[in-house]
PDB file of C-alpha atoms and ligand atoms in Angstrom:
ATOM      1  CA  MET A   1       1.838  31.690   8.040  1.00 59.00           C
ATOM      2  CA  ARG A   2      -0.922  29.191   8.615  1.00 72.00           C
ATOM      3  CA  ALA A   3      -2.143  30.923  11.774  1.00 69.00           C
ATOM      4  CA  ALA A   4      -2.125  34.345  10.107  1.00 78.00           C
ATOM      5  CA  LEU A   5      -3.978  33.133   7.030  1.00 87.00           C
ATOM      6  CA  LEU A   6      -6.633  31.616   9.271  1.00 81.00           C
ATOM      7  CA  GLU A   7      -7.475  34.741  11.286  1.00 80.00           C
ATOM      8  CA  ALA A   8     -11.109  34.763  10.273  1.00 71.00           C
ATOM      9  CA  PRO A   9     -12.967  38.066   9.919  1.00 71.00           C
ATOM     10  CA  GLN A  10     -16.075  36.370  11.285  1.00 69.00           C
ATOM     11  CA  ARG A  11     -17.146  33.009  12.654  1.00 78.00           C
ATOM     12  CA  ARG A  12     -18.655  30.562  10.203  1.00 93.00           C
ATOM     13  CA  SER A  13     -16.189  31.255   7.444  1.00 96.00           C
ATOM     14  CA  LEU A  14     -13.536  29.254   5.659  1.00 97.00           C
ATOM     15  CA  ARG A  15     -10.373  30.096   3.736  1.00 98.00           C
ATOM     16  CA  ILE A  16     -11.191  28.851   0.229  1.00 98.00           C
ATOM     17  CA  ALA A  17      -8.999  28.601  -2.878  1.00 98.00           C
ATOM     18  CA  GLU A  18     -11.803  27.982  -5.355  1.00 98.00           C
ATOM     19  CA  THR A  19     -15.237  26.520  -5.920  1.00 98.00           C
ATOM     20  CA  PHE A  20     -16.166  24.904  -9.207  1.00 98.00           C
ATOM     21  CA  ALA A  21     -18.951  23.043 -10.988  1.00 98.00           C
ATOM     22  CA  ASP A  22     -19.610  21.586 -14.456  1.00 96.00           C
ATOM     23  CA  THR A  23     -17.419  18.602 -13.735  1.00 98.00           C
ATOM     24  CA  VAL A  24     -17.594  15.085 -12.279  1.00 98.00           C
ATOM     25  CA  GLN A  25     -15.900  13.421  -9.335  1.00 98.00           C
ATOM     26  CA  GLY A  26     -12.690  12.300 -11.034  1.00 98.00           C
ATOM     27  CA  GLU A  27     -11.341   9.953  -8.377  1.00 98.00           C
ATOM     28  CA  GLY A  28     -12.490   7.301  -5.923  1.00 97.00           C
ATOM     29  CA  PRO A  29     -15.647   5.174  -5.652  1.00 97.00           C
ATOM     30  CA  SER A  30     -18.053   7.753  -7.099  1.00 98.00           C
ATOM     31  CA  THR A  31     -15.930   8.535 -10.142  1.00 98.00           C
ATOM     32  CA  GLY A  32     -18.127   9.965 -12.890  1.00 98.00           C
ATOM     33  CA  THR A  33     -20.800  11.417 -10.585  1.00 98.00           C
ATOM     34  CA  PRO A  34     -21.682  15.075 -11.313  1.00 98.00           C
ATOM     35  CA  ALA A  35     -20.203  17.054  -8.447  1.00 98.00           C
ATOM     36  CA  LEU A  36     -19.565  20.475  -6.981  1.00 98.00           C
ATOM     37  CA  PHE A  37     -16.088  21.156  -5.604  1.00 98.00           C
ATOM     38  CA  ILE A  38     -15.016  23.332  -2.699  1.00 99.00           C
ATOM     39  CA  ARG A  39     -11.229  23.584  -2.413  1.00 98.00           C
ATOM     40  CA  PHE A  40      -9.843  24.600   0.977  1.00 98.00           C
ATOM     41  CA  MET A  41      -6.550  26.408   1.507  1.00 98.00           C
ATOM     42  CA  LEU A  42      -3.599  25.033   3.509  1.00 98.00           C
ATOM     43  CA  CYS A  43      -1.948  21.661   3.869  1.00 98.00           C
ATOM     44  CA  ASN A  44       0.193  19.997   6.521  1.00 98.00           C
ATOM     45  CA  LEU A  45       2.222  18.041   3.925  1.00 98.00           C
ATOM     46  CA  ILE A  46       4.570  19.133   1.123  1.00 98.00           C
ATOM     47  CA  CYS A  47       4.204  16.438  -1.540  1.00 97.00           C
ATOM     48  CA  ARG A  48       6.616  16.532  -4.456  1.00 94.00           C
ATOM     49  CA  GLY A  49       3.804  15.594  -6.846  1.00 91.00           C
ATOM     50  CA  CYS A  50       1.169  18.026  -5.499  1.00 96.00           C
ATOM     51  CA  ASP A  51      -1.074  19.431  -8.254  1.00 95.00           C
ATOM     52  CA  THR A  52      -2.544  22.176  -6.033  1.00 97.00           C
ATOM     53  CA  PRO A  53       0.521  23.910  -4.541  1.00 98.00           C
ATOM     54  CA  TYR A  54      -1.344  27.239  -4.729  1.00 98.00           C
ATOM     55  CA  THR A  55      -3.279  26.087  -1.647  1.00 98.00           C
ATOM     56  CA  TRP A  56      -0.228  25.856   0.616  1.00 98.00           C
ATOM     57  CA  ASP A  57       3.184  26.678  -0.902  1.00 98.00           C
ATOM     58  CA  SER A  58       4.006  30.209   0.229  1.00 97.00           C
ATOM     59  CA  SER A  59       7.476  29.981  -1.357  1.00 97.00           C
ATOM     60  CA  ARG A  60       5.892  29.872  -4.824  1.00 97.00           C
ATOM     61  CA  PHE A  61       2.483  31.531  -4.337  1.00 98.00           C
ATOM     62  CA  ASP A  62       0.972  34.498  -2.543  1.00 98.00           C
ATOM     63  CA  LEU A  63      -1.526  32.532  -0.465  1.00 98.00           C
ATOM     64  CA  ARG A  64      -3.595  35.609   0.374  1.00 97.00           C
ATOM     65  CA  ALA A  65      -4.019  36.450  -3.284  1.00 98.00           C
ATOM     66  CA  GLU A  66      -4.833  32.807  -4.073  1.00 98.00           C
ATOM     67  CA  SER A  67      -7.723  32.631  -1.608  1.00 98.00           C
ATOM     68  CA  LYS A  68     -10.735  34.297  -0.045  1.00 97.00           C
ATOM     69  CA  TRP A  69     -12.730  34.087   3.154  1.00 97.00           C
ATOM     70  CA  ARG A  70     -16.097  32.601   2.205  1.00 97.00           C
ATOM     71  CA  SER A  71     -18.896  32.422   4.730  1.00 97.00           C
ATOM     72  CA  ILE A  72     -20.640  29.111   5.236  1.00 97.00           C
ATOM     73  CA  ASP A  73     -23.913  30.783   4.259  1.00 97.00           C
ATOM     74  CA  ASP A  74     -22.380  31.952   0.990  1.00 97.00           C
ATOM     75  CA  LEU A  75     -21.034  28.448   0.212  1.00 98.00           C
ATOM     76  CA  LEU A  76     -24.382  26.849   1.104  1.00 98.00           C
ATOM     77  CA  GLY A  77     -26.248  29.312  -1.077  1.00 98.00           C
ATOM     78  CA  TRP A  78     -24.021  28.416  -4.025  1.00 98.00           C
ATOM     79  CA  VAL A  79     -24.506  24.664  -3.490  1.00 98.00           C
ATOM     80  CA  LEU A  80     -28.264  24.844  -2.946  1.00 98.00           C
ATOM     81  CA  GLY A  81     -28.763  26.858  -6.106  1.00 98.00           C
ATOM     82  CA  ARG A  82     -27.359  23.966  -8.148  1.00 98.00           C
ATOM     83  CA  PRO A  83     -28.743  20.537  -9.044  1.00 98.00           C
ATOM     84  CA  GLU A  84     -25.705  18.359  -8.237  1.00 98.00           C
ATOM     85  CA  LYS A  85     -26.306  16.118  -5.219  1.00 98.00           C
ATOM     86  CA  LEU A  86     -22.615  15.448  -4.506  1.00 99.00           C
ATOM     87  CA  VAL A  87     -20.308  18.022  -2.928  1.00 99.00           C
ATOM     88  CA  VAL A  88     -16.587  17.210  -2.859  1.00 99.00           C
ATOM     89  CA  ILE A  89     -14.553  19.092  -0.268  1.00 99.00           C
ATOM     90  CA  THR A  90     -10.865  19.031  -1.097  1.00 98.00           C
ATOM     91  CA  GLY A  91      -7.710  21.081  -0.726  1.00 98.00           C
ATOM     92  CA  GLY A  92      -5.066  21.345   0.468  1.00 98.00           C
ATOM     93  CA  GLU A  93      -6.099  19.410   3.551  1.00 98.00           C
ATOM     94  CA  PRO A  94      -9.692  20.212   4.544  1.00 98.00           C
ATOM     95  CA  LEU A  95      -9.405  18.733   8.055  1.00 98.00           C
ATOM     96  CA  LEU A  96      -7.121  21.628   9.072  1.00 98.00           C
ATOM     97  CA  GLN A  97      -9.993  24.139   9.226  1.00 97.00           C
ATOM     98  CA  PRO A  98     -12.334  23.555  12.206  1.00 96.00           C
ATOM     99  CA  GLU A  99     -15.325  25.248  10.547  1.00 97.00           C
ATOM    100  CA  LEU A 100     -15.366  22.288   8.138  1.00 98.00           C
ATOM    101  CA  LEU A 101     -17.646  20.606  10.692  1.00 98.00           C
ATOM    102  CA  THR A 102     -20.395  23.224  10.408  1.00 98.00           C
ATOM    103  CA  LEU A 103     -20.200  23.252   6.622  1.00 98.00           C
ATOM    104  CA  VAL A 104     -20.559  19.464   6.449  1.00 98.00           C
ATOM    105  CA  GLN A 105     -23.398  19.397   9.005  1.00 98.00           C
ATOM    106  CA  GLU A 106     -25.337  22.000   7.052  1.00 98.00           C
ATOM    107  CA  LEU A 107     -24.711  20.358   3.674  1.00 98.00           C
ATOM    108  CA  ARG A 108     -25.908  17.029   5.069  1.00 98.00           C
ATOM    109  CA  ALA A 109     -28.955  18.651   6.676  1.00 98.00           C
ATOM    110  CA  ALA A 110     -29.777  20.061   3.244  1.00 98.00           C
ATOM    111  CA  GLY A 111     -29.714  16.544   1.789  1.00 98.00           C
ATOM    112  CA  ARG A 112     -26.384  16.676  -0.044  1.00 98.00           C
ATOM    113  CA  ASP A 113     -23.881  13.821  -0.236  1.00 98.00           C
ATOM    114  CA  VAL A 114     -20.458  14.965   0.937  1.00 99.00           C
ATOM    115  CA  GLU A 115     -17.025  13.512   0.196  1.00 99.00           C
ATOM    116  CA  ILE A 116     -13.933  14.866   1.954  1.00 99.00           C
ATOM    117  CA  GLU A 117     -10.614  14.316   0.187  1.00 99.00           C
ATOM    118  CA  THR A 118      -7.991  13.945   2.912  1.00 99.00           C
ATOM    119  CA  ASN A 119      -4.335  12.942   3.104  1.00 98.00           C
ATOM    120  CA  GLY A 120      -5.095  10.629   6.047  1.00 98.00           C
ATOM    121  CA  THR A 121      -2.794  12.278   8.595  1.00 98.00           C
ATOM    122  CA  ILE A 122      -5.459  13.932  10.795  1.00 98.00           C
ATOM    123  CA  PRO A 123      -8.000  11.917  12.827  1.00 98.00           C
ATOM    124  CA  PRO A 124     -11.521  13.215  12.133  1.00 98.00           C
ATOM    125  CA  ALA A 125     -13.521  14.409  15.159  1.00 98.00           C
ATOM    126  CA  LYS A 126     -16.443  12.197  16.196  1.00 98.00           C
ATOM    127  CA  GLU A 127     -18.943  14.989  15.409  1.00 98.00           C
ATOM    128  CA  LEU A 128     -17.576  15.183  11.888  1.00 98.00           C
ATOM    129  CA  VAL A 129     -17.916  11.423  11.356  1.00 98.00           C
ATOM    130  CA  ASP A 130     -21.437  11.592  12.796  1.00 98.00           C
ATOM    131  CA  ALA A 131     -22.400  14.273  10.277  1.00 98.00           C
ATOM    132  CA  GLY A 132     -22.157  11.515   7.659  1.00 98.00           C
ATOM    133  CA  PRO A 133     -19.591  12.487   5.016  1.00 99.00           C
ATOM    134  CA  TRP A 134     -17.432   9.949   3.204  1.00 98.00           C
ATOM    135  CA  PHE A 135     -13.683  10.282   3.628  1.00 99.00           C
ATOM    136  CA  ASN A 136     -11.637   9.587   0.504  1.00 98.00           C
ATOM    137  CA  ALA A 137      -8.332   9.107   2.247  1.00 98.00           C
ATOM    138  CA  SER A 138      -5.126   9.155   0.254  1.00 98.00           C
ATOM    139  CA  PRO A 139      -2.072   8.440   2.426  1.00 98.00           C
ATOM    140  CA  LYS A 140       1.092   9.461   0.614  1.00 98.00           C
ATOM    141  CA  LEU A 141       3.571   6.768  -0.448  1.00 98.00           C
ATOM    142  CA  SER A 142       7.348   7.161  -0.729  1.00 96.00           C
ATOM    143  CA  GLY A 143       7.371   8.296  -4.384  1.00 95.00           C
ATOM    144  CA  PHE A 144       4.663  10.966  -4.380  1.00 95.00           C
ATOM    145  CA  GLY A 145       5.641  12.045  -0.890  1.00 94.00           C
ATOM    146  CA  SER A 146       9.413  11.866  -1.352  1.00 93.00           C
ATOM    147  CA  GLY A 147      11.204  14.538   0.626  1.00 90.00           C
ATOM    148  CA  MET A 148       9.069  13.936   3.694  1.00 96.00           C
ATOM    149  CA  PRO A 149       9.943  11.436   6.413  1.00 96.00           C
ATOM    150  CA  GLN A 150       7.582   8.502   6.629  1.00 97.00           C
ATOM    151  CA  SER A 151       6.457   9.630  10.095  1.00 97.00           C
ATOM    152  CA  ARG A 152       5.006  12.777   8.554  1.00 98.00           C
ATOM    153  CA  ARG A 153       3.089  10.978   5.771  1.00 98.00           C
ATOM    154  CA  ILE A 154       1.907   7.943   7.718  1.00 98.00           C
ATOM    155  CA  VAL A 155       0.236   8.759  11.027  1.00 98.00           C
ATOM    156  CA  PRO A 156      -0.958   5.573  12.772  1.00 98.00           C
ATOM    157  CA  ASP A 157      -3.578   7.250  15.014  1.00 98.00           C
ATOM    158  CA  ALA A 158      -5.137   8.992  12.036  1.00 98.00           C
ATOM    159  CA  LEU A 159      -5.222   5.833   9.910  1.00 98.00           C
ATOM    160  CA  ARG A 160      -6.805   3.888  12.779  1.00 98.00           C
ATOM    161  CA  ALA A 161      -9.420   6.583  13.425  1.00 98.00           C
ATOM    162  CA  LEU A 162     -10.334   6.842   9.746  1.00 98.00           C
ATOM    163  CA  ALA A 163     -10.517   3.043   9.410  1.00 98.00           C
ATOM    164  CA  ALA A 164     -12.678   2.759  12.559  1.00 98.00           C
ATOM    165  CA  SER A 165     -15.101   5.442  11.325  1.00 98.00           C
ATOM    166  CA  GLY A 166     -16.641   3.036   8.804  1.00 98.00           C
ATOM    167  CA  ARG A 167     -16.857   6.030   6.442  1.00 98.00           C
ATOM    168  CA  THR A 168     -13.451   5.847   4.730  1.00 98.00           C
ATOM    169  CA  ARG A 169     -12.469   4.618   1.290  1.00 98.00           C
ATOM    170  CA  TRP A 170      -8.723   4.402   0.605  1.00 98.00           C
ATOM    171  CA  LYS A 171      -7.178   5.760  -2.551  1.00 98.00           C
ATOM    172  CA  PHE A 172      -3.464   5.528  -3.288  1.00 98.00           C
ATOM    173  CA  VAL A 173      -1.484   7.391  -5.932  1.00 98.00           C
ATOM    174  CA  VAL A 174       1.290   5.146  -7.213  1.00 97.00           C
ATOM    175  CA  THR A 175       4.382   6.606  -8.880  1.00 95.00           C
ATOM    176  CA  ASP A 176       6.187   3.275  -9.280  1.00 95.00           C
ATOM    177  CA  PRO A 177       4.694  -0.253  -9.067  1.00 96.00           C
ATOM    178  CA  CYS A 178       7.210  -1.135  -6.338  1.00 96.00           C
ATOM    179  CA  GLU A 179       5.033   1.022  -4.051  1.00 98.00           C
ATOM    180  CA  LEU A 180       2.290  -1.634  -4.150  1.00 98.00           C
ATOM    181  CA  ASP A 181       4.172  -3.411  -1.357  1.00 98.00           C
ATOM    182  CA  GLU A 182       3.871  -0.262   0.782  1.00 98.00           C
ATOM    183  CA  ILE A 183       0.098  -0.318   0.282  1.00 98.00           C
ATOM    184  CA  ALA A 184      -0.037  -4.006   1.195  1.00 98.00           C
ATOM    185  CA  GLY A 185       1.849  -3.232   4.416  1.00 98.00           C
ATOM    186  CA  LEU A 186      -0.629  -0.492   5.351  1.00 98.00           C
ATOM    187  CA  GLU A 187      -3.572  -2.731   4.456  1.00 98.00           C
ATOM    188  CA  ALA A 188      -2.280  -5.487   6.741  1.00 98.00           C
ATOM    189  CA  THR A 189      -1.309  -3.199   9.624  1.00 98.00           C
ATOM    190  CA  TYR A 190      -4.411  -0.982   9.720  1.00 98.00           C
ATOM    191  CA  GLY A 191      -7.084  -3.133   8.074  1.00 98.00           C
ATOM    192  CA  LEU A 192      -7.673  -0.594   5.280  1.00 98.00           C
ATOM    193  CA  ALA A 193     -10.628  -1.352   2.965  1.00 98.00           C
ATOM    194  CA  PRO A 194     -11.789  -0.770   0.334  1.00 98.00           C
ATOM    195  CA  ILE A 195      -8.593   0.134  -1.558  1.00 98.00           C
ATOM    196  CA  SER A 196      -8.244   1.652  -4.999  1.00 98.00           C
ATOM    197  CA  VAL A 197      -4.979   2.457  -6.721  1.00 98.00           C
ATOM    198  CA  MET A 198      -4.474   5.112  -9.347  1.00 98.00           C
ATOM    199  CA  PRO A 199      -1.442   6.297 -11.277  1.00 98.00           C
ATOM    200  CA  GLU A 200       0.200   9.680 -10.848  1.00 96.00           C
ATOM    201  CA  GLY A 201      -0.239  11.934 -13.893  1.00 95.00           C
ATOM    202  CA  THR A 202      -1.520  15.286 -15.083  1.00 95.00           C
ATOM    203  CA  THR A 203      -1.913  14.340 -18.771  1.00 97.00           C
ATOM    204  CA  PRO A 204      -4.315  11.766 -20.261  1.00 98.00           C
ATOM    205  CA  GLU A 205      -1.351   9.869 -21.729  1.00 98.00           C
ATOM    206  CA  ALA A 206       0.435   9.579 -18.383  1.00 98.00           C
ATOM    207  CA  VAL A 207      -2.748   8.438 -16.605  1.00 98.00           C
ATOM    208  CA  LEU A 208      -3.520   5.830 -19.293  1.00 98.00           C
ATOM    209  CA  ASP A 209       0.069   4.526 -19.394  1.00 98.00           C
ATOM    210  CA  GLY A 210       0.051   4.255 -15.607  1.00 98.00           C
ATOM    211  CA  MET A 211      -3.283   2.402 -15.618  1.00 98.00           C
ATOM    212  CA  ARG A 212      -1.967  -0.098 -18.182  1.00 98.00           C
ATOM    213  CA  THR A 213       1.045  -0.752 -15.961  1.00 98.00           C
ATOM    214  CA  LEU A 214      -1.055  -1.090 -12.817  1.00 98.00           C
ATOM    215  CA  VAL A 215      -4.110  -3.042 -13.959  1.00 98.00           C
ATOM    216  CA  GLU A 216      -2.686  -6.540 -13.552  1.00 98.00           C
ATOM    217  CA  PRO A 217      -0.696  -6.165 -10.327  1.00 98.00           C
ATOM    218  CA  VAL A 218      -3.522  -4.202  -8.696  1.00 98.00           C
ATOM    219  CA  ALA A 219      -6.152  -6.780  -9.651  1.00 98.00           C
ATOM    220  CA  GLY A 220      -3.786  -9.521  -8.506  1.00 98.00           C
ATOM    221  CA  ARG A 221      -3.864  -8.088  -4.993  1.00 98.00           C
ATOM    222  CA  GLY A 222      -7.644  -7.852  -4.971  1.00 98.00           C
ATOM    223  CA  TRP A 223      -7.753  -4.053  -5.141  1.00 98.00           C
ATOM    224  CA  ARG A 224      -9.600  -1.805  -7.498  1.00 98.00           C
ATOM    225  CA  LEU A 225      -7.914   0.124 -10.324  1.00 98.00           C
ATOM    226  CA  GLY A 226      -8.764   3.794  -9.971  1.00 98.00           C
ATOM    227  CA  THR A 227      -8.278   6.600 -12.429  1.00 98.00           C
ATOM    228  CA  ARG A 228      -8.191  10.380 -12.660  1.00 98.00           C
ATOM    229  CA  LEU A 229     -11.203  10.838 -14.919  1.00 98.00           C
ATOM    230  CA  HIS A 230     -11.003  14.646 -14.943  1.00 98.00           C
ATOM    231  CA  VAL A 231      -7.422  14.402 -16.220  1.00 98.00           C
ATOM    232  CA  LEU A 232      -8.473  11.945 -18.963  1.00 98.00           C
ATOM    233  CA  LEU A 233     -11.212  14.395 -19.991  1.00 98.00           C
ATOM    234  CA  TRP A 234      -9.603  17.802 -19.498  1.00 98.00           C
ATOM    235  CA  GLY A 235      -5.865  17.386 -18.785  1.00 96.00           C
ATOM    236  CA  ASP A 236      -4.746  19.524 -15.868  1.00 92.00           C
ATOM    237  CA  GLU A 237      -7.201  22.370 -16.557  1.00 95.00           C
ATOM    238  CA  ARG A 238      -7.774  24.203 -13.270  1.00 95.00           C
ATOM    239  CA  GLY A 239     -11.330  24.208 -11.959  1.00 95.00           C
ATOM    240  CA  ARG A 240     -12.220  20.789 -13.404  1.00 96.00           C
TER     241      ARG A 240
HETATM  242  N1  2KA B 301     -12.928  16.438 -11.145  1.00 62.96           N
HETATM  243  C1  2KA B 301     -12.106  16.384 -10.096  1.00 62.96           C
HETATM  244  N2  2KA B 301     -12.197  15.332  -9.252  1.00 62.96           N
HETATM  245  C2  2KA B 301     -11.383  15.339  -8.175  1.00 62.96           C
HETATM  246  N3  2KA B 301     -11.353  14.425  -7.182  1.00 62.96           N
HETATM  247  C3  2KA B 301     -10.436  14.820  -6.278  1.00 62.96           C
HETATM  248  C4  2KA B 301      -9.869  16.016  -6.687  1.00 62.96           C
HETATM  249  C5  2KA B 301      -8.881  16.761  -5.870  1.00 62.96           C
HETATM  250  O1  2KA B 301      -8.257  17.686  -6.370  1.00 62.96           O
HETATM  251  O2  2KA B 301      -8.734  16.437  -4.698  1.00 62.96           O
HETATM  252  C6  2KA B 301     -10.465  16.362  -7.901  1.00 62.96           C
HETATM  253  C7  2KA B 301     -10.356  17.454  -8.826  1.00 62.96           C
HETATM  254  O3  2KA B 301      -9.552  18.387  -8.721  1.00 62.96           O
HETATM  255  N4  2KA B 301     -11.223  17.406  -9.893  1.00 62.96           N
HETATM  256  S1  SF4 B 302      -1.464  16.241   0.819  1.00 62.96           S
HETATM  257 FE1  SF4 B 302      -2.481  16.794  -1.105  1.00 62.96          FE
HETATM  258  S2  SF4 B 302      -2.662  19.047  -1.086  1.00 62.96           S
HETATM  259 FE2  SF4 B 302      -1.186  18.465   0.520  1.00 62.96          FE
HETATM  260  S3  SF4 B 302       0.807  18.665  -0.490  1.00 62.96           S
HETATM  261 FE3  SF4 B 302       0.152  16.513  -0.666  1.00 62.96          FE
HETATM  262  S4  SF4 B 302      -0.917  16.384  -2.658  1.00 62.96           S
HETATM  263 FE4  SF4 B 302      -0.769  18.585  -2.114  1.00 62.96          FE
HETATM  264 MG1   MG B 303      -7.098  17.722  -8.235  1.00 62.96          MG
END
């Protein structure tokens, strides 16, 4: 399915679920910054808690109908016609599509800041790191990623490569506070820093309740409490 969906009609194009504006980066270190979003199709994981299954789950969605080929020139034209300096590339898992490299190089050459939201299971190519994006890496813990073996969620070579890039900020979604020990294990083994922790939730109430539960234990470990600002503002409205 993945191979067929990625048979590009032309070089320099990407399989895209959606692009959207009029929002802010809702997660990670630049939370609150006005941002443009480009959401790639396809993922290599199958998280129980995924809020974008229309990018990868062919058992529930018609992936062809959910997506379009968009040329890099078309995507660049959209970005450059807008004032936002930050472009967030998300998915799905953006590192699955090789043309990501050209898109990031051209966005950077045009003076845009780029953040790539990744699940942390694919080592980024050196050329991609050199293009100068930030990686907001979110390895999946046992709750959010339940149903997958640990070896699928936690890929040592990818974590090491992302950590060594000097361009990665780590962002964990916690379903249950007992998962904080899993984060501590990853921090110690792979030298992950900086770390922020946010609750799972697709309603403002769930995000706030989760933050209240997490604030003390997260601070106690010297990490940062993250949020899902777009969910606090707009619930799970698509395209925000
Ligand atoms: N506003 C907003 N911020 C986000 N940060 C990461 C997102 C994602 O879906 O990966 C996301 C998203 O979907 N919306
Ligand atoms: S890695 Fe992200 S996009 Fe992929 S299944 Fe998990 S939550 Fe969804
Ligand atoms: Mg989202």
